[in-house]
Amino acid sequence: MSLEDFNKLVREKLGFETYPYQKHISEEIEKNLDTKRFIIVSMPTGSGKTLIELSVAHYLSSKVSNNIIVLEPTRLLCDQMYHRFWKGVFGNDVGVEYEGNCESFEQGRKIVVSTPFTAAKCLDRADAIIIDEVHHAFGDARYEETLVNLEPRFLIGFTALLPSYKKYLIDSRLVKSLGQPEYLAYDFKSLSKIDPSFKLPKAIADIFDSEFNNLEDSLYEAFFKGLIKGNKETVKFLELTFYTYGKEAFCESYRRLIGKVEESPYIDSICDSKDLSHKARALRSVLNIYRVEEFKPVLIFTSRKSTAYEFERAISDLGKVKVITGDSSRYERLKVVQNLRRGEIDVLISTIVGEEGIDIPEAKLLIMTDVPQSALRFYQRLGRLIRGKEKDEGESSIKYLVVTLTPKTSEYDNLDDALRNLYLEGVDVSYLIEKREDKGPVARVVDIISKSGGQVLINQIDDTKKRSSLSLLSLLESNEGKSHIDEYVDRTLRDGKALYYYDDEIMGKIVSQVLLGSYCNIGFGETYMKLCNSEYKKIGEILLRKKGSIKLDKKSSLRPFMKLFLSSNLSEIMKELSEKKSEYEKELEGREFSVEVHVSKIGNGLLAQILISATVDSVTVNPKIQINYYDLKDEKLVKLNSLIIAYSSLINFYKLTFTGNGKVNSK
């Protein structure tokens, strides 16, 4: 298929023309693909490299017989690029997978837009791989293993910038199979020579992390784990206020809401501190790089007055700073804008009042220290920057947007809608999207697991998950709602950052009650009389109704028994569980029992069916226990975990039938 065919397809499907420089670069790539199989293309931000990626896929579709995989570094980029470009041009020939699902691969779609994790899980081989943000592939073991194992015939990577040192980090196995890469580099100057009509983006966006210090991190983690008690909505509001606006706004709100939240040493420590908040420290860091004298006038937005005045104190030594808030009269606001235009003010810090009705086309830099969840408010803020006066062609006409976000909090999640608005307004967001990867609450979950030695029972992350008893009946009847952490844990698992198994000692005590209930249906004699209380008899009745089967399948009920660990520690955990299996087998020597475990796929996880047969005093019980493993794909892990749960339950069962006291030790 010719390049002209592709241009016609873009015209028909997307409704716009490819630019001359895009056609030129596409032709260069196609020419090199006649002799090269490994090509790296670098183009400046905002120059439309996605369209060139599509043209490469169109060209390769006639050269390869099977699949073309497009790798994106984040789920957001997968979704954005698939819906905005790939699906529009290639229709049903293209699919998208980015949460460990393999449907598009199994359906045999010619092109699949995916993340490295999902592609590695779902594929054995790929004919051709196109990589967006290819610099990730150099020095990143996750990318390297995926690329090497998929053994592509063609590998074409795209990036806005490939630092020279990155070229030396290319995996030697890729070079051995594909040859040395051909580098095609284009900057603003070269694109302008190729195509005089080439236009720069209206603005370029960047992210700065507002890092907590140790004191702030301790408070946020207390919120995250549910250790701050009080009115649910109030606690949630204070948590959001803290990570979004900083300690000044937080302490102001806390003092106003005393009585609705229990006192806490974490809160007292923060509000007694004289240090700048994490948001104010981040603002100073931004202005140390985007210097006021080079970018003035600078606009800074925050939604809280107390934060605005803290910012004024924090940066007063960097230039002439002025604050406007809802307390400022209309006359005061107009005077500030006039002074700013005359150069008498270098930095304007504004609250909501400045989001509309204030026109400052001279502004070169806009700093958002929080991201409004309202799309309209974000749009209004953005309008203060990009709807400026048109300047002459050249790099100096580019404006800059900086967003400061707090890592390991939901602020990074709140950016998604904002990114779409940015993109639609002609702001280049490729670098910004890349930098936000692994920065949201998932990173907080990973961090807590790491600080806990690599694995952690979920109630050590979420204080609301602590159980007062280990009763099977209460577990079967439980209908607990989701806590705010549950969503983050689920995403951590779906992203492949962590795995889990059910704590075998705790779950063993639960499953041993199934064995006891089964025994109480058919047992006799002194042991039966001592052991079979009303609870075990009720479990026995349930077993009779369910034909000897018990299902432990409620996600909310199973969560407290989940032991999370980092995916990188899988082999270590498997070894640990195998050693425990051997210990249990040794402890069960001389007992009459058998255990079978069968694992099958169900939904987005696995189902373990455990068949246990155990004999006590010539009485044999053989119940079936089904346990759901949500968002877990590793069958070996599930089978081993289920087996040691069964062994643990047998040890408990034999101890109880031996003593006849009928008590499950919940400690």
PDB file of N, CA and C in Angstrom, residues 77-150:
ATOM      1  N   LEU A  77      -2.387   6.700  27.708  1.00  0.00           N
ATOM      2  CA  LEU A  77      -1.963   6.895  26.323  1.00  0.00           C
ATOM      3  C   LEU A  77      -2.558   5.836  25.400  1.00  0.00           C
ATOM      4  N   CYS A  78      -2.611   4.586  25.871  1.00  0.00           N
ATOM      5  CA  CYS A  78      -3.244   3.523  25.072  1.00  0.00           C
ATOM      6  C   CYS A  78      -4.661   3.933  24.694  1.00  0.00           C
ATOM      7  N   ASP A  79      -5.417   4.320  25.704  1.00  0.00           N
ATOM      8  CA  ASP A  79      -6.820   4.670  25.503  1.00  0.00           C
ATOM      9  C   ASP A  79      -6.961   5.893  24.604  1.00  0.00           C
ATOM     10  N   GLN A  80      -6.161   6.911  24.883  1.00  0.00           N
ATOM     11  CA  GLN A  80      -6.247   8.160  24.120  1.00  0.00           C
ATOM     12  C   GLN A  80      -5.892   7.946  22.659  1.00  0.00           C
ATOM     13  N   MET A  81      -4.762   7.284  22.409  1.00  0.00           N
ATOM     14  CA  MET A  81      -4.303   7.106  21.030  1.00  0.00           C
ATOM     15  C   MET A  81      -5.196   6.138  20.243  1.00  0.00           C
ATOM     16  N   TYR A  82      -5.691   5.111  20.920  1.00  0.00           N
ATOM     17  CA  TYR A  82      -6.579   4.149  20.249  1.00  0.00           C
ATOM     18  C   TYR A  82      -7.852   4.832  19.765  1.00  0.00           C
ATOM     19  N   HIS A  83      -8.515   5.548  20.672  1.00  0.00           N
ATOM     20  CA  HIS A  83      -9.803   6.145  20.310  1.00  0.00           C
ATOM     21  C   HIS A  83      -9.640   7.346  19.384  1.00  0.00           C
ATOM     22  N   ARG A  84      -8.568   8.117  19.549  1.00  0.00           N
ATOM     23  CA  ARG A  84      -8.417   9.343  18.758  1.00  0.00           C
ATOM     24  C   ARG A  84      -7.849   9.084  17.372  1.00  0.00           C
ATOM     25  N   PHE A  85      -7.006   8.055  17.248  1.00  0.00           N
ATOM     26  CA  PHE A  85      -6.324   7.841  15.963  1.00  0.00           C
ATOM     27  C   PHE A  85      -6.478   6.427  15.402  1.00  0.00           C
ATOM     28  N   TRP A  86      -5.997   5.425  16.157  1.00  0.00           N
ATOM     29  CA  TRP A  86      -5.870   4.080  15.585  1.00  0.00           C
ATOM     30  C   TRP A  86      -7.205   3.494  15.147  1.00  0.00           C
ATOM     31  N   LYS A  87      -8.212   3.576  15.995  1.00  0.00           N
ATOM     32  CA  LYS A  87      -9.517   3.014  15.651  1.00  0.00           C
ATOM     33  C   LYS A  87     -10.140   3.757  14.478  1.00  0.00           C
ATOM     34  N   GLY A  88      -9.951   5.095  14.460  1.00  0.00           N
ATOM     35  CA  GLY A  88     -10.520   5.893  13.385  1.00  0.00           C
ATOM     36  C   GLY A  88      -9.971   5.523  12.024  1.00  0.00           C
ATOM     37  N   VAL A  89      -8.673   5.213  11.954  1.00  0.00           N
ATOM     38  CA  VAL A  89      -8.035   4.908  10.667  1.00  0.00           C
ATOM     39  C   VAL A  89      -8.192   3.442  10.286  1.00  0.00           C
ATOM     40  N   PHE A  90      -8.001   2.535  11.253  1.00  0.00           N
ATOM     41  CA  PHE A  90      -7.947   1.107  10.921  1.00  0.00           C
ATOM     42  C   PHE A  90      -9.199   0.324  11.305  1.00  0.00           C
ATOM     43  N   GLY A  91     -10.164   0.964  11.959  1.00  0.00           N
ATOM     44  CA  GLY A  91     -11.437   0.314  12.263  1.00  0.00           C
ATOM     45  C   GLY A  91     -11.292  -0.972  13.053  1.00  0.00           C
ATOM     46  N   ASN A  92     -11.945  -2.041  12.577  1.00  0.00           N
ATOM     47  CA  ASN A  92     -11.965  -3.314  13.302  1.00  0.00           C
ATOM     48  C   ASN A  92     -10.659  -4.094  13.202  1.00  0.00           C
ATOM     49  N   ASP A  93      -9.724  -3.595  12.401  1.00  0.00           N
ATOM     50  CA  ASP A  93      -8.424  -4.279  12.306  1.00  0.00           C
ATOM     51  C   ASP A  93      -7.539  -3.996  13.513  1.00  0.00           C
ATOM     52  N   VAL A  94      -7.959  -3.044  14.344  1.00  0.00           N
ATOM     53  CA  VAL A  94      -7.125  -2.661  15.487  1.00  0.00           C
ATOM     54  C   VAL A  94      -7.885  -2.875  16.793  1.00  0.00           C
ATOM     55  N   GLY A  95      -7.141  -3.288  17.833  1.00  0.00           N
ATOM     56  CA  GLY A  95      -7.721  -3.452  19.160  1.00  0.00           C
ATOM     57  C   GLY A  95      -6.850  -2.753  20.181  1.00  0.00           C
ATOM     58  N   VAL A  96      -7.336  -2.691  21.427  1.00  0.00           N
ATOM     59  CA  VAL A  96      -6.553  -2.071  22.502  1.00  0.00           C
ATOM     60  C   VAL A  96      -6.661  -2.938  23.752  1.00  0.00           C
ATOM     61  N   GLU A  97      -5.542  -3.200  24.408  1.00  0.00           N
ATOM     62  CA  GLU A  97      -5.514  -3.982  25.653  1.00  0.00           C
ATOM     63  C   GLU A  97      -4.453  -3.388  26.572  1.00  0.00           C
ATOM     64  N   TYR A  98      -4.856  -3.078  27.832  1.00  0.00           N
ATOM     65  CA  TYR A  98      -3.859  -2.484  28.715  1.00  0.00           C
ATOM     66  C   TYR A  98      -4.063  -2.831  30.188  1.00  0.00           C
ATOM     67  N   GLU A  99      -4.880  -3.817  30.495  1.00  0.00           N
ATOM     68  CA  GLU A  99      -5.049  -4.203  31.890  1.00  0.00           C
ATOM     69  C   GLU A  99      -4.869  -5.699  32.076  1.00  0.00           C
ATOM     70  N   GLY A 100      -3.976  -6.288  31.286  1.00  0.00           N
ATOM     71  CA  GLY A 100      -3.729  -7.710  31.421  1.00  0.00           C
ATOM     72  C   GLY A 100      -4.710  -8.571  30.658  1.00  0.00           C
ATOM     73  N   ASN A 101      -5.676  -7.963  29.966  1.00  0.00           N
ATOM     74  CA  ASN A 101      -6.631  -8.736  29.172  1.00  0.00           C
ATOM     75  C   ASN A 101      -6.043  -9.053  27.799  1.00  0.00           C
ATOM     76  N   CYS A 102      -6.435 -10.189  27.238  1.00  0.00           N
ATOM     77  CA  CYS A 102      -5.823 -10.649  25.987  1.00  0.00           C
ATOM     78  C   CYS A 102      -6.824 -10.770  24.844  1.00  0.00           C
ATOM     79  N   GLU A 103      -8.022 -10.210  24.999  1.00  0.00           N
ATOM     80  CA  GLU A 103      -9.092 -10.429  24.030  1.00  0.00           C
ATOM     81  C   GLU A 103      -8.699 -10.042  22.607  1.00  0.00           C
ATOM     82  N   SER A 104      -8.149  -8.858  22.421  1.00  0.00           N
ATOM     83  CA  SER A 104      -7.788  -8.397  21.074  1.00  0.00           C
ATOM     84  C   SER A 104      -6.717  -9.285  20.445  1.00  0.00           C
ATOM     85  N   PHE A 105      -5.784  -9.759  21.270  1.00  0.00           N
ATOM     86  CA  PHE A 105      -4.741 -10.660  20.772  1.00  0.00           C
ATOM     87  C   PHE A 105      -5.356 -11.991  20.357  1.00  0.00           C
ATOM     88  N   GLU A 106      -6.264 -12.516  21.197  1.00  0.00           N
ATOM     89  CA  GLU A 106      -6.894 -13.814  20.907  1.00  0.00           C
ATOM     90  C   GLU A 106      -7.790 -13.735  19.683  1.00  0.00           C
ATOM     91  N   GLN A 107      -8.365 -12.561  19.428  1.00  0.00           N
ATOM     92  CA  GLN A 107      -9.230 -12.378  18.251  1.00  0.00           C
ATOM     93  C   GLN A 107      -8.431 -12.235  16.963  1.00  0.00           C
ATOM     94  N   GLY A 108      -7.112 -12.131  17.105  1.00  0.00           N
ATOM     95  CA  GLY A 108      -6.258 -12.030  15.922  1.00  0.00           C
ATOM     96  C   GLY A 108      -6.295 -10.683  15.238  1.00  0.00           C
ATOM     97  N   ARG A 109      -6.513  -9.595  16.012  1.00  0.00           N
ATOM     98  CA  ARG A 109      -6.497  -8.254  15.400  1.00  0.00           C
ATOM     99  C   ARG A 109      -5.123  -7.992  14.777  1.00  0.00           C
ATOM    100  N   LYS A 110      -5.130  -7.392  13.602  1.00  0.00           N
ATOM    101  CA  LYS A 110      -3.872  -7.127  12.886  1.00  0.00           C
ATOM    102  C   LYS A 110      -2.981  -6.175  13.678  1.00  0.00           C
ATOM    103  N   ILE A 111      -3.592  -5.147  14.288  1.00  0.00           N
ATOM    104  CA  ILE A 111      -2.855  -4.148  15.073  1.00  0.00           C
ATOM    105  C   ILE A 111      -3.456  -4.112  16.477  1.00  0.00           C
ATOM    106  N   VAL A 112      -2.592  -4.144  17.499  1.00  0.00           N
ATOM    107  CA  VAL A 112      -3.075  -4.034  18.877  1.00  0.00           C
ATOM    108  C   VAL A 112      -2.250  -2.970  19.598  1.00  0.00           C
ATOM    109  N   VAL A 113      -2.953  -1.978  20.163  1.00  0.00           N
ATOM    110  CA  VAL A 113      -2.313  -0.945  20.974  1.00  0.00           C
ATOM    111  C   VAL A 113      -2.307  -1.456  22.413  1.00  0.00           C
ATOM    112  N   SER A 114      -1.123  -1.515  23.023  1.00  0.00           N
ATOM    113  CA  SER A 114      -1.028  -2.184  24.318  1.00  0.00           C
ATOM    114  C   SER A 114       0.114  -1.609  25.149  1.00  0.00           C
ATOM    115  N   THR A 115       0.133  -1.989  26.426  1.00  0.00           N
ATOM    116  CA  THR A 115       1.273  -1.684  27.297  1.00  0.00           C
ATOM    117  C   THR A 115       2.242  -2.866  27.249  1.00  0.00           C
ATOM    118  N   PRO A 116       3.505  -2.648  27.605  1.00  0.00           N
ATOM    119  CA  PRO A 116       4.475  -3.757  27.584  1.00  0.00           C
ATOM    120  C   PRO A 116       4.053  -4.924  28.461  1.00  0.00           C
ATOM    121  N   PHE A 117       3.497  -4.633  29.646  1.00  0.00           N
ATOM    122  CA  PHE A 117       3.097  -5.699  30.568  1.00  0.00           C
ATOM    123  C   PHE A 117       2.054  -6.614  29.932  1.00  0.00           C
ATOM    124  N   THR A 118       1.020  -6.017  29.331  1.00  0.00           N
ATOM    125  CA  THR A 118      -0.052  -6.816  28.737  1.00  0.00           C
ATOM    126  C   THR A 118       0.439  -7.566  27.497  1.00  0.00           C
ATOM    127  N   ALA A 119       1.223  -6.907  26.662  1.00  0.00           N
ATOM    128  CA  ALA A 119       1.750  -7.565  25.464  1.00  0.00           C
ATOM    129  C   ALA A 119       2.606  -8.773  25.835  1.00  0.00           C
ATOM    130  N   ALA A 120       3.444  -8.614  26.850  1.00  0.00           N
ATOM    131  CA  ALA A 120       4.313  -9.715  27.279  1.00  0.00           C
ATOM    132  C   ALA A 120       3.492 -10.881  27.803  1.00  0.00           C
ATOM    133  N   LYS A 121       2.392 -10.584  28.463  1.00  0.00           N
ATOM    134  CA  LYS A 121       1.549 -11.636  29.034  1.00  0.00           C
ATOM    135  C   LYS A 121       0.766 -12.384  27.955  1.00  0.00           C
ATOM    136  N   CYS A 122       0.331 -11.656  26.916  1.00  0.00           N
ATOM    137  CA  CYS A 122      -0.621 -12.221  25.958  1.00  0.00           C
ATOM    138  C   CYS A 122       0.017 -12.804  24.694  1.00  0.00           C
ATOM    139  N   LEU A 123       1.283 -12.467  24.425  1.00  0.00           N
ATOM    140  CA  LEU A 123       1.885 -12.860  23.147  1.00  0.00           C
ATOM    141  C   LEU A 123       3.165 -13.654  23.318  1.00  0.00           C
ATOM    142  N   ASP A 124       3.408 -14.543  22.366  1.00  0.00           N
ATOM    143  CA  ASP A 124       4.702 -15.233  22.296  1.00  0.00           C
ATOM    144  C   ASP A 124       5.618 -14.574  21.270  1.00  0.00           C
ATOM    145  N   ARG A 125       4.988 -14.062  20.181  1.00  0.00           N
ATOM    146  CA  ARG A 125       5.776 -13.441  19.110  1.00  0.00           C
ATOM    147  C   ARG A 125       5.007 -12.282  18.494  1.00  0.00           C
ATOM    148  N   ALA A 126       5.749 -11.346  17.920  1.00  0.00           N
ATOM    149  CA  ALA A 126       5.145 -10.227  17.191  1.00  0.00           C
ATOM    150  C   ALA A 126       5.947  -9.997  15.917  1.00  0.00           C
ATOM    151  N   ASP A 127       5.258  -9.823  14.800  1.00  0.00           N
ATOM    152  CA  ASP A 127       5.957  -9.562  13.539  1.00  0.00           C
ATOM    153  C   ASP A 127       6.641  -8.196  13.551  1.00  0.00           C
ATOM    154  N   ALA A 128       5.912  -7.196  14.050  1.00  0.00           N
ATOM    155  CA  ALA A 128       6.460  -5.837  14.069  1.00  0.00           C
ATOM    156  C   ALA A 128       6.007  -5.136  15.349  1.00  0.00           C
ATOM    157  N   ILE A 129       6.891  -4.314  15.901  1.00  0.00           N
ATOM    158  CA  ILE A 129       6.560  -3.543  17.095  1.00  0.00           C
ATOM    159  C   ILE A 129       6.863  -2.072  16.827  1.00  0.00           C
ATOM    160  N   ILE A 130       5.874  -1.231  17.104  1.00  0.00           N
ATOM    161  CA  ILE A 130       6.040   0.222  17.043  1.00  0.00           C
ATOM    162  C   ILE A 130       5.973   0.722  18.482  1.00  0.00           C
ATOM    163  N   ILE A 131       6.996   1.441  18.929  1.00  0.00           N
ATOM    164  CA  ILE A 131       7.052   1.882  20.323  1.00  0.00           C
ATOM    165  C   ILE A 131       6.934   3.394  20.410  1.00  0.00           C
ATOM    166  N   ASP A 132       5.910   3.846  21.125  1.00  0.00           N
ATOM    167  CA  ASP A 132       5.800   5.270  21.428  1.00  0.00           C
ATOM    168  C   ASP A 132       6.623   5.537  22.685  1.00  0.00           C
ATOM    169  N   GLU A 133       7.287   6.691  22.742  1.00  0.00           N
ATOM    170  CA  GLU A 133       8.189   7.023  23.860  1.00  0.00           C
ATOM    171  C   GLU A 133       9.245   5.927  24.022  1.00  0.00           C
ATOM    172  N   VAL A 134       9.998   5.689  22.935  1.00  0.00           N
ATOM    173  CA  VAL A 134      10.909   4.542  22.873  1.00  0.00           C
ATOM    174  C   VAL A 134      12.068   4.629  23.861  1.00  0.00           C
ATOM    175  N   HIS A 135      12.364   5.816  24.386  1.00  0.00           N
ATOM    176  CA  HIS A 135      13.467   5.918  25.340  1.00  0.00           C
ATOM    177  C   HIS A 135      13.242   5.039  26.561  1.00  0.00           C
ATOM    178  N   HIS A 136      11.955   4.678  26.825  1.00  0.00           N
ATOM    179  CA  HIS A 136      11.673   3.754  27.928  1.00  0.00           C
ATOM    180  C   HIS A 136      12.333   2.392  27.693  1.00  0.00           C
ATOM    181  N   ALA A 137      12.504   2.047  26.432  1.00  0.00           N
ATOM    182  CA  ALA A 137      12.994   0.704  26.107  1.00  0.00           C
ATOM    183  C   ALA A 137      14.481   0.546  26.369  1.00  0.00           C
ATOM    184  N   PHE A 138      15.172   1.635  26.606  1.00  0.00           N
ATOM    185  CA  PHE A 138      16.617   1.558  26.818  1.00  0.00           C
ATOM    186  C   PHE A 138      16.930   1.670  28.304  1.00  0.00           C
ATOM    187  N   GLY A 139      17.330   0.570  28.889  1.00  0.00           N
ATOM    188  CA  GLY A 139      17.667   0.562  30.301  1.00  0.00           C
ATOM    189  C   GLY A 139      16.515   0.169  31.207  1.00  0.00           C
ATOM    190  N   ASP A 140      15.335  -0.111  30.639  1.00  0.00           N
ATOM    191  CA  ASP A 140      14.177  -0.544  31.422  1.00  0.00           C
ATOM    192  C   ASP A 140      13.983  -2.041  31.187  1.00  0.00           C
ATOM    193  N   ALA A 141      14.221  -2.838  32.214  1.00  0.00           N
ATOM    194  CA  ALA A 141      14.185  -4.301  32.076  1.00  0.00           C
ATOM    195  C   ALA A 141      12.830  -4.803  31.589  1.00  0.00           C
ATOM    196  N   ARG A 142      11.744  -4.133  32.015  1.00  0.00           N
ATOM    197  CA  ARG A 142      10.397  -4.563  31.615  1.00  0.00           C
ATOM    198  C   ARG A 142      10.230  -4.477  30.097  1.00  0.00           C
ATOM    199  N   TYR A 143      10.642  -3.353  29.533  1.00  0.00           N
ATOM    200  CA  TYR A 143      10.557  -3.188  28.083  1.00  0.00           C
ATOM    201  C   TYR A 143      11.508  -4.154  27.377  1.00  0.00           C
ATOM    202  N   GLU A 144      12.723  -4.206  27.858  1.00  0.00           N
ATOM    203  CA  GLU A 144      13.745  -5.013  27.179  1.00  0.00           C
ATOM    204  C   GLU A 144      13.334  -6.473  27.083  1.00  0.00           C
ATOM    205  N   GLU A 145      12.852  -7.035  28.192  1.00  0.00           N
ATOM    206  CA  GLU A 145      12.451  -8.441  28.180  1.00  0.00           C
ATOM    207  C   GLU A 145      11.284  -8.666  27.228  1.00  0.00           C
ATOM    208  N   THR A 146      10.345  -7.728  27.219  1.00  0.00           N
ATOM    209  CA  THR A 146       9.201  -7.836  26.312  1.00  0.00           C
ATOM    210  C   THR A 146       9.663  -7.838  24.857  1.00  0.00           C
ATOM    211  N   LEU A 147      10.533  -6.898  24.511  1.00  0.00           N
ATOM    212  CA  LEU A 147      10.996  -6.779  23.127  1.00  0.00           C
ATOM    213  C   LEU A 147      11.821  -7.994  22.701  1.00  0.00           C
ATOM    214  N   VAL A 148      12.697  -8.448  23.571  1.00  0.00           N
ATOM    215  CA  VAL A 148      13.544  -9.600  23.244  1.00  0.00           C
ATOM    216  C   VAL A 148      12.700 -10.853  23.086  1.00  0.00           C
ATOM    217  N   ASN A 149      11.777 -11.081  24.010  1.00  0.00           N
ATOM    218  CA  ASN A 149      10.974 -12.308  23.994  1.00  0.00           C
ATOM    219  C   ASN A 149       9.997 -12.360  22.825  1.00  0.00           C
ATOM    220  N   LEU A 150       9.533 -11.194  22.355  1.00  0.00           N
ATOM    221  CA  LEU A 150       8.573 -11.180  21.240  1.00  0.00           C
ATOM    222  C   LEU A 150       9.246 -11.351  19.876  1.00  0.00           C
TER     223      LEU A 150
END
